[in-house]
Backbone as JSON, one array per atom type, in Angstrom:
{
  "sequence": "XXXXXXXXXXXXXXXXXXXXXXXXXXXXXXXXXXXXXXXXXXXXXXXXXXXXXXXXXXXXXXXXXXXXXXXXXXXXXXXXXXXXXXXXXXXXXXXXXXXXXXXXXXXXXXXXXXXXXXXXXXXXXXXXXXXXXXXXXXXXXXXXXXXXXXXXXXXXXXXXXXXXXXXXXXXXXXXXXXXXXXXXXXXXXXXXX",
  "N": [[-16.71, 44.04, -6.86], [-15.09, 41.65, -4.98], [-13.48, 40.77, -2.02], [-10.89, 40.67, 0.51], [-10.53, 42.45, 3.46], [-7.67, 43.7, 4.93], [-5.99, 44.65, 7.79], [-3.35, 47.01, 8.29], [-0.26, 48.79, 9.09], [-0.64, 51.31, 7.96], [-3.35, 51.59, 7.75], [-5.61, 50.03, 6.06], [-5.82, 47.37, 3.65], [-7.28, 46.23, 0.62], [-7.62, 43.14, -0.55], [-8.15, 41.92, -3.6], [-10.33, 39.46, -4.7], [-12.22, 38.81, -6.6], [-13.5, 40.46, -9.46], [-15.84, 42.34, -11.24], [-17.8, 44.08, -13.63], [-20.58, 46.18, -12.92], [-23.77, 46.44, -14.46], [-24.5, 49.45, -15.99], [-26.97, 50.37, -16.82], [-29.37, 51.03, -15.38], [-28.67, 52.69, -13.38], [-28.86, 55.55, -11.48], [-27.36, 58.65, -12.06], [-25.62, 60.58, -9.77], [-24.3, 63.41, -8.1], [-22.09, 63.41, -5.48], [-21.57, 65.07, -2.3], [-19.57, 66.1, 0.43], [-20.83, 66.61, 3.54], [-19.94, 66.56, 6.05], [-21.34, 66.46, 8.32], [-23.24, 64.76, 10.67], [-25.94, 63.47, 12.58], [-25.39, 64.01, 16.05], [-25.69, 61.78, 17.71], [-26.94, 59.5, 15.84], [-30.4, 58.95, 15.33], [-31.84, 55.87, 15.83], [-34.12, 53.54, 14.71], [-35.8, 50.58, 15.3], [-37.04, 48.15, 13.05], [-39.59, 45.82, 12.45], [-40.9, 42.68, 11.19], [-43.2, 43.61, 10.01], [-43.2, 46.52, 8.44], [-42.92, 49.93, 9.55], [-45.13, 52.72, 8.86], [-43.65, 54.94, 8.07], [-41.17, 53.82, 7.21], [-42.1, 52.22, 5.1], [-43.05, 54.21, 3.39], [-40.66, 55.52, 2.73], [-39.38, 53.55, 1.22], [-41.2, 53.31, -0.88], [-40.76, 55.71, -2.2], [-38.26, 55.42, -3.25], [-35.63, 55.26, -5.73], [-33.48, 53.74, -6.0], [-31.74, 50.92, -4.75], [-29.62, 48.84, -2.72], [-28.52, 45.55, -2.78], [-27.57, 42.84, -0.84], [-26.24, 39.65, -1.1], [-25.45, 36.17, -0.79], [-23.58, 33.08, -0.63], [-23.06, 30.52, 1.66], [-19.69, 30.01, 2.56], [-18.78, 30.98, 0.16], [-18.7, 33.72, 0.08], [-19.86, 37.18, -0.03], [-21.92, 39.22, -2.07], [-22.6, 42.52, -3.21], [-24.98, 44.37, -4.86], [-26.33, 46.83, -7.1], [-29.63, 48.04, -7.59], [-31.91, 49.64, -9.63], [-34.52, 51.93, -10.61], [-37.49, 53.59, -11.78], [-38.79, 56.14, -9.59], [-40.46, 54.6, -6.94], [-40.23, 52.01, -7.84], [-40.03, 49.81, -6.25], [-42.34, 47.74, -4.91], [-44.45, 47.85, -2.12], [-46.02, 45.71, -0.02], [-48.31, 45.12, 2.51], [-49.0, 42.42, 4.49], [-50.68, 39.75, 6.28], [-48.61, 38.31, 7.5], [-46.53, 40.08, 7.56], [-44.31, 42.45, 5.94], [-43.97, 42.59, 2.45], [-41.73, 43.01, -0.13], [-41.37, 43.86, -3.51], [-39.58, 43.93, -6.51], [-38.61, 44.81, -9.88], [-36.45, 42.9, -12.04], [-34.25, 43.88, -14.37], [-32.85, 43.61, -17.74], [-29.44, 42.97, -17.57], [-26.0, 42.63, -16.85], [-25.69, 40.01, -17.45], [-24.41, 38.25, -15.72], [-25.69, 37.3, -13.48], [-25.15, 37.07, -10.73], [-26.37, 37.97, -8.27], [-28.99, 36.9, -8.53], [-28.39, 34.17, -8.77], [-27.16, 33.71, -6.29], [-29.36, 34.25, -4.58], [-31.1, 32.25, -5.34], [-29.7, 29.95, -4.59], [-29.26, 30.41, -1.88], [-31.52, 31.76, -0.07], [-31.48, 34.41, 1.28], [-31.32, 37.85, 2.07], [-29.9, 41.15, 2.23], [-30.95, 44.51, 2.35], [-30.33, 47.87, 1.39], [-31.41, 51.11, 1.62], [-30.89, 54.4, 0.71], [-31.47, 57.69, 1.69], [-30.9, 60.18, -0.29], [-30.9, 62.93, 0.02], [-30.76, 63.48, 2.71], [-28.99, 61.79, 3.99], [-29.9, 59.71, 5.49], [-30.58, 56.28, 6.32], [-32.02, 53.07, 5.52], [-31.93, 49.87, 6.55], [-32.47, 46.53, 5.78], [-33.27, 43.1, 6.43], [-34.08, 39.93, 5.0], [-36.02, 37.23, 3.56], [-35.63, 35.85, 0.41], [-37.09, 35.46, -2.86], [-37.22, 34.49, -6.29], [-39.16, 35.45, -8.95], [-40.02, 33.98, -11.81], [-41.27, 34.62, -14.9], [-44.81, 34.67, -15.87], [-47.96, 36.37, -15.24], [-47.66, 38.56, -13.52], [-44.98, 39.35, -13.85], [-45.01, 39.94, -16.58], [-46.68, 42.13, -16.55], [-45.16, 44.28, -15.74], [-43.49, 46.52, -17.47], [-40.51, 45.89, -19.21], [-39.42, 44.24, -17.26], [-37.61, 41.3, -16.59], [-37.87, 39.39, -14.77], [-39.02, 39.08, -11.35], [-37.96, 40.13, -8.12], [-38.55, 39.12, -4.88], [-38.88, 40.05, -1.54], [-39.35, 38.94, 1.67], [-39.7, 40.66, 4.46], [-37.66, 40.43, 7.36], [-36.48, 41.92, 9.49], [-35.24, 45.21, 10.48], [-33.27, 48.3, 10.43], [-33.68, 51.7, 10.86], [-31.96, 54.56, 10.28], [-31.35, 57.85, 11.06], [-30.04, 60.69, 9.43], [-27.38, 59.69, 9.29], [-25.22, 59.47, 7.57], [-22.41, 61.35, 6.46], [-22.81, 62.58, 4.03], [-24.36, 63.96, 1.11], [-26.37, 63.9, -1.85], [-26.78, 65.01, -5.23], [-29.82, 65.79, -7.05], [-31.12, 63.06, -8.95], [-29.79, 62.06, -12.14], [-31.61, 60.51, -14.31], [-31.24, 57.26, -15.67], [-31.37, 56.73, -19.17], [-32.54, 54.36, -20.09], [-34.59, 53.8, -18.38], [-36.93, 54.96, -19.27], [-38.35, 53.14, -20.83], [-39.35, 51.37, -19.03], [-41.72, 49.95, -16.68], [-44.22, 50.61, -14.14], [-45.7, 50.21, -10.91]],
  "CA": [[-15.45, 43.56, -6.4], [-15.11, 40.87, -3.75], [-12.12, 40.61, -1.52], [-10.67, 40.58, 1.94], [-9.92, 43.64, 4.05], [-6.57, 43.33, 5.82], [-5.45, 45.82, 8.5], [-1.9, 47.15, 8.31], [0.2, 49.97, 9.83], [-1.15, 52.52, 7.32], [-4.81, 51.57, 7.74], [-6.06, 48.73, 5.59], [-5.72, 47.04, 2.23], [-8.31, 45.34, 0.1], [-7.07, 42.13, -1.45], [-9.23, 41.6, -4.53], [-10.49, 38.06, -5.08], [-13.08, 38.79, -7.78], [-13.9, 41.78, -9.91], [-16.66, 42.35, -12.45], [-18.51, 45.34, -13.77], [-22.04, 46.24, -12.81], [-24.44, 47.02, -15.61], [-24.87, 50.82, -15.64], [-28.2, 50.78, -17.5], [-30.45, 51.51, -14.53], [-28.06, 53.42, -12.27], [-29.06, 56.99, -11.53], [-26.13, 59.41, -11.82], [-25.76, 61.6, -8.74], [-23.05, 64.02, -7.65], [-22.05, 63.44, -4.01], [-20.73, 66.06, -1.64], [-19.3, 65.84, 1.84], [-21.4, 67.62, 4.43], [-19.17, 66.5, 7.29], [-22.25, 66.52, 9.46], [-24.23, 63.73, 10.95], [-26.53, 63.7, 13.9], [-24.4, 63.68, 17.08], [-25.98, 60.37, 17.92], [-28.06, 59.28, 14.91], [-31.57, 58.26, 15.85], [-32.0, 54.55, 15.23], [-35.41, 52.92, 15.01], [-35.88, 49.18, 14.86], [-38.19, 47.76, 12.24], [-39.88, 44.4, 12.53], [-41.34, 42.04, 9.95], [-44.18, 44.55, 9.45], [-42.54, 47.82, 8.46], [-43.69, 51.1, 9.94], [-45.61, 53.52, 7.73], [-42.54, 55.78, 7.63], [-40.23, 53.01, 6.44], [-42.76, 51.83, 3.85], [-43.1, 55.4, 2.53], [-39.3, 55.76, 2.22], [-39.15, 52.57, 0.16], [-42.08, 53.64, -2.01], [-40.18, 56.87, -2.9], [-36.89, 55.11, -3.67], [-35.29, 54.92, -7.11], [-32.24, 52.97, -5.91], [-31.48, 50.1, -3.57], [-28.46, 47.97, -2.78], [-28.91, 44.24, -2.29], [-26.48, 41.95, -0.47], [-26.61, 38.24, -1.17], [-24.26, 35.34, -0.72], [-23.71, 31.64, -0.44], [-22.1, 30.15, 2.69], [-18.41, 29.52, 2.08], [-18.42, 31.61, -1.11], [-18.6, 35.17, 0.23], [-21.05, 38.02, -0.17], [-21.94, 40.2, -3.16], [-23.54, 43.64, -3.08], [-25.3, 44.89, -6.18], [-27.24, 47.96, -7.23], [-30.85, 47.89, -8.37], [-32.5, 50.96, -9.8], [-35.72, 52.04, -11.42], [-38.2, 54.85, -11.55], [-39.24, 56.25, -8.2], [-41.58, 53.71, -6.68], [-40.06, 50.72, -8.51], [-40.18, 48.75, -5.25], [-43.72, 47.68, -4.41], [-44.54, 47.5, -0.7], [-47.31, 45.1, 0.32], [-48.47, 44.7, 3.91], [-49.87, 41.24, 4.57], [-50.85, 39.27, 7.65], [-47.35, 37.82, 8.07], [-45.5, 41.12, 7.55], [-44.15, 43.26, 4.74], [-43.41, 41.94, 1.27], [-41.2, 43.96, -1.1], [-41.21, 43.27, -4.84], [-39.01, 44.86, -7.48], [-38.29, 44.17, -11.16], [-35.07, 42.65, -12.46], [-34.15, 44.25, -15.78], [-31.69, 43.07, -18.45], [-28.21, 43.54, -17.01], [-24.7, 42.22, -17.38], [-25.79, 38.57, -17.73], [-23.63, 37.44, -14.79], [-26.7, 36.7, -12.6], [-24.59, 36.77, -9.41], [-27.37, 38.14, -7.22], [-30.07, 35.92, -8.71], [-27.84, 32.86, -8.45], [-27.02, 33.64, -4.83], [-30.68, 34.17, -3.95], [-31.67, 30.93, -5.64], [-28.97, 28.96, -3.8], [-29.32, 30.76, -0.45], [-32.53, 32.82, -0.21], [-31.44, 35.45, 2.31], [-30.8, 39.09, 1.47], [-29.88, 42.42, 2.96], [-31.25, 45.64, 1.48], [-29.98, 49.19, 1.89], [-32.01, 52.26, 0.95], [-30.28, 55.65, 1.17], [-32.14, 58.94, 1.35], [-29.76, 60.94, -0.8], [-30.95, 64.34, 0.41], [-30.58, 63.64, 4.15], [-27.99, 60.88, 4.54], [-30.56, 58.7, 6.31], [-30.55, 54.95, 5.71], [-32.92, 52.02, 5.96], [-31.3, 48.58, 6.31], [-33.43, 45.46, 6.01], [-32.91, 41.73, 6.1], [-35.27, 39.17, 4.68], [-35.94, 36.0, 2.77], [-35.85, 36.24, -0.99], [-37.48, 34.51, -3.9], [-37.17, 35.04, -7.64], [-40.37, 35.1, -9.71], [-39.69, 33.85, -13.24], [-42.43, 34.51, -15.78], [-46.15, 34.82, -15.33], [-48.67, 37.62, -15.52], [-47.12, 39.66, -12.71], [-43.75, 39.8, -14.52], [-45.41, 40.53, -17.87], [-47.38, 43.4, -16.32], [-44.2, 45.36, -15.46], [-42.72, 46.72, -18.71], [-39.06, 45.81, -19.1], [-38.98, 43.26, -16.27], [-37.31, 39.94, -17.02], [-38.33, 38.59, -13.63], [-39.2, 39.9, -10.16], [-37.33, 39.67, -6.87], [-39.48, 39.36, -3.78], [-38.23, 39.93, -0.23], [-40.22, 38.92, 2.86], [-38.88, 41.35, 5.47], [-37.51, 39.87, 8.71], [-36.28, 43.03, 10.43], [-34.43, 46.27, 9.92], [-32.88, 49.47, 11.19], [-33.81, 52.99, 10.2], [-31.02, 55.47, 10.92], [-31.59, 59.2, 10.54], [-28.89, 61.59, 9.28], [-26.22, 58.93, 9.74], [-24.1, 59.59, 6.63], [-21.97, 62.74, 6.28], [-22.86, 62.84, 2.59], [-25.62, 64.17, 0.43], [-26.2, 63.75, -3.28], [-27.63, 65.85, -6.07], [-30.97, 65.12, -7.65], [-30.59, 62.08, -9.91], [-29.93, 62.1, -13.59], [-32.13, 59.17, -14.51], [-30.72, 56.51, -16.81], [-32.34, 56.79, -20.27], [-33.21, 53.07, -20.25], [-35.77, 53.74, -17.51], [-38.12, 55.42, -20.0], [-39.08, 52.0, -21.38], [-39.77, 50.46, -17.97], [-43.06, 50.18, -16.16], [-44.44, 51.03, -12.77], [-46.73, 49.41, -10.24]],
  "C": [[-15.69, 42.8, -5.1], [-13.68, 40.69, -3.3], [-12.1, 40.52, -0.02], [-10.0, 41.87, 2.4], [-8.89, 43.17, 5.08], [-6.02, 44.61, 6.46], [-3.93, 45.8, 8.41], [-1.55, 48.44, 9.02], [-0.36, 51.27, 9.25], [-2.67, 52.61, 7.35], [-5.33, 50.21, 7.35], [-5.8, 48.6, 4.11], [-6.9, 46.17, 1.86], [-7.64, 44.41, -0.89], [-8.21, 41.63, -2.32], [-9.2, 40.12, -4.89], [-11.24, 37.95, -6.41], [-13.4, 40.22, -8.16], [-14.71, 41.64, -11.19], [-17.46, 43.64, -12.46], [-20.0, 45.2, -13.56], [-22.6, 46.85, -14.08], [-24.91, 48.42, -15.24], [-26.24, 51.26, -16.15], [-29.23, 51.44, -16.6], [-29.92, 52.24, -13.3], [-28.29, 54.91, -12.48], [-27.73, 57.68, -11.24], [-26.44, 60.51, -10.8], [-24.38, 62.14, -8.4], [-23.06, 64.08, -6.13], [-21.27, 64.66, -3.51], [-20.69, 65.75, -0.15], [-19.92, 66.95, 2.66], [-20.6, 67.69, 5.72], [-20.05, 66.49, 8.52], [-23.14, 65.29, 9.5], [-24.88, 64.12, 12.27], [-25.49, 63.28, 14.93], [-24.51, 62.21, 17.45], [-27.18, 60.09, 17.02], [-29.19, 58.5, 15.57], [-31.74, 56.96, 15.09], [-33.34, 53.98, 15.68], [-35.38, 51.5, 14.48], [-37.15, 48.98, 14.06], [-38.37, 46.26, 12.38], [-40.31, 43.86, 11.18], [-42.43, 42.85, 9.25], [-43.59, 45.94, 9.56], [-43.48, 48.92, 8.9], [-44.14, 51.86, 8.69], [-44.5, 54.41, 7.19], [-41.54, 55.03, 6.78], [-40.83, 52.6, 5.1], [-42.81, 53.01, 2.88], [-41.72, 55.71, 1.94], [-39.0, 54.81, 1.07], [-39.96, 52.93, -1.08], [-41.58, 54.84, -2.81], [-38.85, 56.55, -3.57], [-36.77, 54.86, -5.17], [-34.03, 54.05, -7.16], [-32.27, 52.12, -4.65], [-30.2, 49.31, -3.81], [-28.87, 46.67, -2.14], [-27.66, 43.4, -2.04], [-27.01, 40.53, -0.5], [-25.33, 37.42, -1.1], [-24.61, 33.88, -0.57], [-22.67, 31.25, 0.61], [-20.83, 29.53, 2.09], [-17.93, 30.17, 0.8], [-18.28, 33.12, -1.01], [-19.92, 35.86, -0.06], [-20.86, 38.97, -1.33], [-22.91, 41.31, -2.79], [-23.74, 44.23, -4.46], [-26.3, 46.03, -6.07], [-28.49, 47.51, -7.98], [-31.48, 49.28, -8.45], [-33.73, 50.89, -10.68], [-36.31, 53.43, -11.25], [-38.57, 54.93, -10.08], [-40.48, 55.39, -8.01], [-41.44, 52.35, -7.33], [-40.13, 49.55, -7.55], [-41.61, 48.83, -4.72], [-43.69, 47.2, -2.96], [-45.94, 46.97, -0.43], [-47.29, 44.7, 1.78], [-49.43, 43.53, 3.92], [-49.89, 40.75, 6.02], [-49.53, 38.85, 8.29], [-46.24, 38.87, 8.04], [-45.47, 41.86, 6.23], [-43.45, 42.47, 3.66], [-42.99, 43.03, 0.3], [-40.99, 43.24, -2.42], [-40.63, 44.32, -5.76], [-38.61, 44.11, -8.74], [-36.8, 43.94, -11.31], [-35.03, 42.89, -13.96], [-32.94, 43.57, -16.41], [-30.44, 43.76, -17.93], [-26.97, 43.03, -17.68], [-24.62, 40.72, -17.68], [-24.85, 37.72, -16.87], [-24.55, 36.71, -13.81], [-26.16, 36.33, -11.22], [-25.65, 36.85, -8.32], [-28.47, 37.09, -7.33], [-29.6, 34.51, -8.38], [-27.69, 32.67, -6.95], [-28.37, 33.46, -4.16], [-31.35, 32.83, -4.19], [-31.02, 29.86, -4.78], [-29.15, 29.17, -2.29], [-30.24, 31.98, -0.31], [-32.61, 33.84, 0.93], [-30.8, 36.69, 1.7], [-30.78, 40.21, 2.49], [-30.16, 43.53, 1.97], [-30.84, 46.93, 2.18], [-30.65, 50.23, 1.0], [-31.38, 53.5, 1.56], [-31.17, 56.81, 0.75], [-31.04, 59.92, 0.98], [-29.76, 62.4, -0.38], [-30.71, 64.55, 1.9], [-29.45, 62.79, 4.73], [-28.58, 59.84, 5.48], [-30.57, 57.37, 5.57], [-31.64, 54.06, 6.3], [-32.27, 50.7, 5.55], [-32.29, 47.49, 6.68], [-32.79, 44.11, 5.74], [-34.21, 40.98, 5.8], [-34.97, 37.93, 3.87], [-36.41, 36.32, 1.36], [-36.37, 35.09, -1.83], [-37.44, 35.24, -5.23], [-38.4, 34.53, -8.38], [-40.01, 35.13, -11.18], [-40.99, 33.7, -14.03], [-43.75, 34.71, -15.08], [-46.7, 36.21, -15.55], [-48.12, 38.8, -14.73], [-45.84, 40.22, -13.33], [-44.12, 40.52, -15.81], [-46.06, 41.9, -17.7], [-46.43, 44.57, -16.06], [-43.28, 45.49, -16.67], [-41.22, 46.7, -18.43], [-38.56, 44.76, -18.13], [-38.73, 41.91, -16.92], [-37.82, 38.93, -16.0], [-38.55, 39.56, -12.48], [-38.41, 39.29, -9.01], [-38.27, 40.08, -5.75], [-38.73, 39.12, -2.47], [-39.3, 39.98, 0.85], [-39.37, 39.47, 4.0], [-38.87, 40.59, 6.79], [-37.4, 40.98, 9.74], [-35.42, 44.1, 9.77], [-34.09, 47.35, 10.91], [-33.05, 50.7, 10.32], [-32.94, 53.97, 10.96], [-31.14, 56.83, 10.27], [-30.32, 60.04, 10.56], [-27.59, 60.92, 9.73], [-25.02, 59.03, 8.81], [-23.71, 61.05, 6.47], [-21.91, 63.13, 4.81], [-24.27, 63.2, 2.19], [-25.32, 64.08, -1.06], [-27.15, 64.69, -4.01], [-28.89, 65.08, -6.46], [-30.44, 64.17, -8.73], [-30.74, 62.51, -11.36], [-30.34, 60.68, -13.96], [-31.56, 58.54, -15.77], [-31.77, 56.5, -17.92], [-33.11, 55.49, -20.47], [-34.49, 52.97, -19.42], [-37.05, 54.16, -18.21], [-38.98, 54.26, -20.47], [-39.58, 51.03, -20.31], [-41.1, 50.88, -17.39], [-43.08, 50.73, -14.76], [-45.58, 50.19, -12.2], [-48.06, 50.1, -10.3]]
}
């Protein structure tokens, strides 16, 4: 859903401009619960273009990420990407950290891929579901269509690559936790790095 948040006397309203369904095929089902607790002042660590070992390890354990993309003048979209734990490959290179993850068959809207092709900037959010900690990253994106690297990852239609610019790691910042995931059955047919 894309829209505009408008403040009013009761709080706020969301005026919907666009609405479309996300493909549920690779979404892990989790039951959330309210802990009501966060760190009094959550510890925030800055990340640069070369991610710390701790941030890289958090990404390497992830089975879910959220990606924000947009085109100037058109608004911003946020989409879910999921896979088996470790579906995001973390490569450290001389110029910084490079993240690569598969793009599986979805809803055929291609909003995220279209946005990244037109305007190759992205935001990523990784949530640690057992602690409420988050890792937020920004970077420059590219879409890899075809080739041996795509073919080597079972189920991938293409790959999305993010060259990290910077980020924030926030510990115990969400007053929520989630159950262990119920993995989507479609993941059985997908590969790993």
